[in-house]
Short mmCIF file of C-alpha atoms in Angstrom, two decimals:
data_model
loop_
_atom_site.label_atom_id
_atom_site.label_comp_id
_atom_site.label_asym_id
_atom_site.label_seq_id
_atom_site.Cartn_x
_atom_site.Cartn_y
_atom_site.Cartn_z
CA UNK A 1 0.00 0.00 0.00
CA UNK A 2 2.77 2.44 0.96
CA UNK A 3 4.57 1.68 -2.33
CA UNK A 4 1.47 2.60 -4.33
CA UNK A 5 1.02 5.80 -2.34
CA UNK A 6 4.67 6.74 -2.88
CA UNK A 7 4.32 6.10 -6.62
CA UNK A 8 1.15 8.17 -6.73
CA UNK A 9 2.89 11.05 -4.95
CA UNK A 10 5.84 10.87 -7.34
CA UNK A 11 3.38 10.80 -10.24
CA UNK A 12 1.58 13.92 -9.00
CA UNK A 13 4.92 15.67 -8.45
CA UNK A 14 5.48 15.65 -12.22
CA UNK A 15 3.93 18.32 -14.43
CA UNK A 16 3.38 15.72 -17.15
CA UNK A 17 1.56 13.43 -14.73
CA UNK A 18 -0.86 16.10 -13.54
CA UNK A 19 -1.43 17.45 -17.05
CA UNK A 20 -2.28 14.01 -18.46
CA UNK A 21 -4.63 13.33 -15.57
CA UNK A 22 -6.50 16.54 -16.30
CA UNK A 23 -6.44 15.69 -19.99
CA UNK A 24 -8.37 12.52 -19.17
CA UNK A 25 -10.88 14.57 -17.15
CA UNK A 26 -11.28 17.02 -20.03
CA UNK A 27 -11.99 14.37 -22.63
CA UNK A 28 -14.22 12.39 -20.29
CA UNK A 29 -16.24 15.58 -19.79
CA UNK A 30 -16.34 16.07 -23.55
CA UNK A 31 -17.71 12.56 -24.01
CA UNK A 32 -20.11 12.88 -21.07
CA UNK A 33 -21.57 16.15 -22.35
CA UNK A 34 -22.33 14.38 -25.64
CA UNK A 35 -23.84 11.44 -23.75
CA UNK A 36 -26.00 13.69 -21.54
CA UNK A 37 -27.23 15.64 -24.55
CA UNK A 38 -28.16 12.45 -26.41
CA UNK A 39 -29.97 11.00 -23.39
CA UNK A 40 -31.99 14.17 -22.77
CA UNK A 41 -30.40 15.32 -19.51
CA UNK A 42 -31.34 18.69 -18.02
CA UNK A 43 -29.70 21.85 -19.36
CA UNK A 44 -28.18 22.59 -15.94
CA UNK A 45 -26.48 19.18 -15.81
CA UNK A 46 -25.14 19.50 -19.34
CA UNK A 47 -23.90 23.03 -18.65
CA UNK A 48 -22.12 21.92 -15.46
CA UNK A 49 -20.08 19.32 -17.32
CA UNK A 50 -19.56 21.59 -20.31
CA UNK A 51 -18.14 24.28 -18.01
CA UNK A 52 -15.81 21.71 -16.44
CA UNK A 53 -14.58 20.66 -19.89
CA UNK A 54 -13.95 24.28 -20.95
CA UNK A 55 -12.20 25.32 -17.74
CA UNK A 56 -9.98 22.22 -17.63
CA UNK A 57 -9.04 22.87 -21.26
CA UNK A 58 -7.88 26.38 -20.36
CA UNK A 59 -6.03 25.14 -17.26
CA UNK A 60 -4.16 22.53 -19.31
CA UNK A 61 -2.96 25.22 -21.71
CA UNK A 62 -1.24 26.96 -18.79
CA UNK A 63 0.48 23.65 -17.93
CA UNK A 64 1.86 23.54 -21.47
CA UNK A 65 3.10 27.11 -21.82
CA UNK A 66 6.66 27.38 -23.16
CA UNK A 67 6.76 23.73 -24.30
CA UNK A 68 7.77 25.22 -27.67
CA UNK A 69 11.32 25.50 -26.35
CA UNK A 70 11.37 21.81 -25.46
CA UNK A 71 10.23 20.81 -28.94
CA UNK A 72 12.67 23.22 -30.56
CA UNK A 73 15.51 21.64 -28.61
CA UNK A 74 14.31 18.14 -29.54
CA UNK A 75 14.18 19.14 -33.22
CA UNK A 76 17.85 20.13 -33.10
CA UNK A 77 18.75 16.85 -31.35
CA UNK A 78 16.93 14.86 -34.04
CA UNK A 79 19.06 16.51 -36.71
CA UNK A 80 22.03 14.66 -35.24
CA UNK A 81 20.52 11.22 -35.93
CA UNK A 82 22.53 9.18 -38.45
CA UNK A 83 19.47 7.65 -40.15
CA UNK A 84 18.12 10.10 -42.74
CA UNK A 85 14.49 8.98 -42.46
CA UNK A 86 14.41 9.14 -38.66
CA UNK A 87 16.28 12.45 -38.78
CA UNK A 88 13.72 14.03 -41.14
CA UNK A 89 10.56 12.62 -39.55
CA UNK A 90 11.84 13.27 -36.02
CA UNK A 91 12.80 16.89 -36.69
CA UNK A 92 9.60 17.62 -38.63
CA UNK A 93 7.46 16.09 -35.88
CA UNK A 94 9.10 18.32 -33.28
CA UNK A 95 8.70 21.41 -35.48
CA UNK A 96 5.03 20.56 -35.99
CA UNK A 97 4.50 20.34 -32.24
CA UNK A 98 6.44 23.59 -31.74
CA UNK A 99 4.04 25.35 -34.11
CA UNK A 100 1.03 23.72 -32.46
CA UNK A 101 1.97 24.87 -28.96
CA UNK A 102 2.82 28.35 -30.23
CA UNK A 103 -0.66 28.64 -31.76
CA UNK A 104 -2.16 27.26 -28.55
CA UNK A 105 -0.38 29.94 -26.48
CA UNK A 106 -1.75 32.67 -28.76
CA UNK A 107 -5.28 31.25 -28.50
CA UNK A 108 -4.89 31.11 -24.70
CA UNK A 109 -3.92 34.79 -24.59
CA UNK A 110 -7.13 35.56 -26.46
CA UNK A 111 -9.26 33.23 -24.32
CA UNK A 112 -8.19 34.78 -21.01
CA UNK A 113 -8.48 38.25 -22.59
CA UNK A 114 -4.82 39.06 -22.00
CA UNK A 115 -4.52 40.03 -25.63
CA UNK A 116 -7.58 40.03 -27.88
CA UNK A 117 -7.32 39.50 -31.62
CA UNK A 118 -9.83 38.57 -34.29
CA UNK A 119 -7.70 35.87 -35.90
CA UNK A 120 -7.75 33.52 -32.89
CA UNK A 121 -9.94 30.91 -34.70
CA UNK A 122 -7.47 30.87 -37.60
CA UNK A 123 -4.58 30.30 -35.20
CA UNK A 124 -6.47 27.43 -33.59
CA UNK A 125 -7.16 25.88 -37.01
CA UNK A 126 -3.52 26.27 -38.05
CA UNK A 127 -2.48 24.70 -34.75
CA UNK A 128 -4.62 21.64 -35.50
CA UNK A 129 -2.96 21.37 -38.92
CA UNK A 130 0.48 21.50 -37.29
CA UNK A 131 -0.54 18.82 -34.75
CA UNK A 132 -1.92 16.58 -37.49
CA UNK A 133 1.29 17.06 -39.49
CA UNK A 134 3.38 16.11 -36.45
CA UNK A 135 1.28 12.98 -35.90
CA UNK A 136 1.70 12.01 -39.57
CA UNK A 137 5.48 12.35 -39.22
CA UNK A 138 5.38 10.18 -36.09
CA UNK A 139 3.32 7.52 -37.89
CA UNK A 140 5.77 7.45 -40.81
CA UNK A 141 8.63 7.13 -38.33
CA UNK A 142 6.92 4.22 -36.55
CA UNK A 143 6.22 2.39 -39.81
CA UNK A 144 9.85 2.84 -40.83
CA UNK A 145 11.00 1.52 -37.45
CA UNK A 146 8.76 -1.50 -37.97
CA UNK A 147 10.51 -2.18 -41.26
CA UNK A 148 13.93 -1.94 -39.61
CA UNK A 149 12.84 -4.23 -36.78
CA UNK A 150 11.56 -6.79 -39.31
CA UNK A 151 14.97 -6.81 -40.99
CA UNK A 152 16.71 -7.26 -37.63
CA UNK A 153 14.31 -10.07 -36.68
CA UNK A 154 15.02 -11.84 -39.99
CA UNK A 155 18.77 -11.57 -39.44
CA UNK A 156 18.35 -12.82 -35.87
CA UNK A 157 16.48 -15.92 -37.01
CA UNK A 158 19.53 -16.97 -38.99
CA UNK A 159 21.52 -17.04 -35.74
CA UNK A 160 18.94 -19.00 -33.75
CA UNK A 161 20.70 -22.32 -34.09
CA UNK A 162 24.16 -21.03 -33.22
CA UNK A 163 24.57 -22.29 -29.63
CA UNK A 164 27.84 -20.41 -29.11
CA UNK A 165 25.89 -17.17 -29.46
CA UNK A 166 22.89 -18.23 -27.39
CA UNK A 167 23.25 -15.52 -24.74
CA UNK A 168 23.68 -12.76 -27.30
CA UNK A 169 20.75 -14.14 -29.26
CA UNK A 170 18.45 -14.13 -26.24
CA UNK A 171 19.46 -10.59 -25.28
CA UNK A 172 18.85 -9.25 -28.78
CA UNK A 173 15.57 -11.15 -29.08
CA UNK A 174 14.36 -9.58 -25.82
CA UNK A 175 15.51 -6.15 -27.04
CA UNK A 176 13.55 -6.59 -30.29
CA UNK A 177 10.40 -7.49 -28.37
CA UNK A 178 10.71 -4.37 -26.18
CA UNK A 179 11.39 -2.10 -29.15
CA UNK A 180 8.49 -3.53 -31.17
CA UNK A 181 6.15 -3.09 -28.20
CA UNK A 182 7.22 0.54 -27.80
CA UNK A 183 6.79 1.26 -31.53
CA UNK A 184 3.35 -0.40 -31.57
CA UNK A 185 2.25 1.65 -28.59
CA UNK A 186 3.43 4.91 -30.15
CA UNK A 187 1.79 4.07 -33.49
CA UNK A 188 -1.52 3.18 -31.81
CA UNK A 189 -1.48 6.35 -29.72
CA UNK A 190 -0.72 8.54 -32.73
CA UNK A 191 -3.45 6.99 -34.88
CA UNK A 192 -6.06 7.42 -32.14
CA UNK A 193 -4.90 10.97 -31.39
CA UNK A 194 -5.38 11.85 -35.07
CA UNK A 195 -9.14 11.72 -34.47
CA UNK A 196 -8.93 14.99 -32.50
CA UNK A 197 -7.30 17.33 -35.07
CA UNK A 198 -9.13 15.58 -37.93
CA UNK A 199 -12.43 16.38 -36.19
CA UNK A 200 -11.26 19.91 -35.33
CA UNK A 201 -10.48 20.58 -38.99
CA UNK A 202 -13.76 18.96 -40.14
CA UNK A 203 -11.85 16.58 -42.41
CA UNK A 204 -14.04 13.77 -41.09
CA UNK A 205 -17.19 14.53 -39.15
CA UNK A 206 -16.42 12.66 -35.94
CA UNK A 207 -18.96 13.53 -33.26
CA UNK A 208 -18.02 14.76 -29.79
CA UNK A 209 -18.53 11.32 -28.32
CA UNK A 210 -15.91 9.72 -30.57
CA UNK A 211 -13.47 12.60 -29.98
CA UNK A 212 -13.99 12.27 -26.23
CA UNK A 213 -13.36 8.52 -26.28
CA UNK A 214 -10.23 8.97 -28.43
CA UNK A 215 -8.87 11.56 -26.01
CA UNK A 216 -9.65 9.36 -23.00
CA UNK A 217 -7.83 6.36 -24.51
CA UNK A 218 -4.64 8.26 -25.38
CA UNK A 219 -4.74 10.08 -22.03
CA UNK A 220 -4.95 6.73 -20.23
CA UNK A 221 -1.99 5.46 -22.28
CA UNK A 222 0.05 8.53 -21.35
CA UNK A 223 -0.96 8.22 -17.68
CA UNK A 224 0.14 4.58 -17.66
CA UNK A 225 3.50 5.47 -19.22
CA UNK A 226 4.13 8.21 -16.66
CA UNK A 227 3.02 5.91 -13.83
CA UNK A 228 5.60 3.33 -14.91
CA UNK A 229 8.29 6.02 -14.88
CA UNK A 230 7.22 6.99 -11.36
CA UNK A 231 7.44 3.36 -10.24
CA UNK A 232 10.97 3.08 -11.59
CA UNK A 233 12.27 5.93 -9.43
#
């Protein structure tokens, strides 16, 4: 029990942990507002949950202020990668996220009336485009990594019968399993997350319920990842 409490405290001590937890609340509220509307709930009940969704959305934007610098730094680091495909997709993904969070900060300034400007909806739309672009780059990167892992797995199979290399074989086989699991998780998360900007840009008419569920799933995945990091400390 004490171990779980300690992990929970470490989790809450991270900005990422708290932000992802509130992200789950936001998208649950988004889904629940849709559900309440479809089931004919009272206007007061719907408004209560809609207000929660809106206010949590604004609060999360404050959590993410200045993340542009983090993504800018990561873009530069990705340029040092030896693989040309991973270098390009990695850097472009980080630049896409940099643009997205910059647009988000501008929209936040307008929302809290710190600085009002008429083009806020255009900035929000452009931010969704940048996010979608970043997700596409991440998907391409994951698919490319899958191809590389398949080549490594094929080469490893040729060494399976070599008993003198048994220990090395087992270590590399375990490494391949871990890497494939991580790539699959990232690919799944990116594909589900795409629902949100695709709906925001009206490319596909996903309703609020589907968007809410998509956000809840990827939030839960991010919460689980951060929880595991907290356990490891």
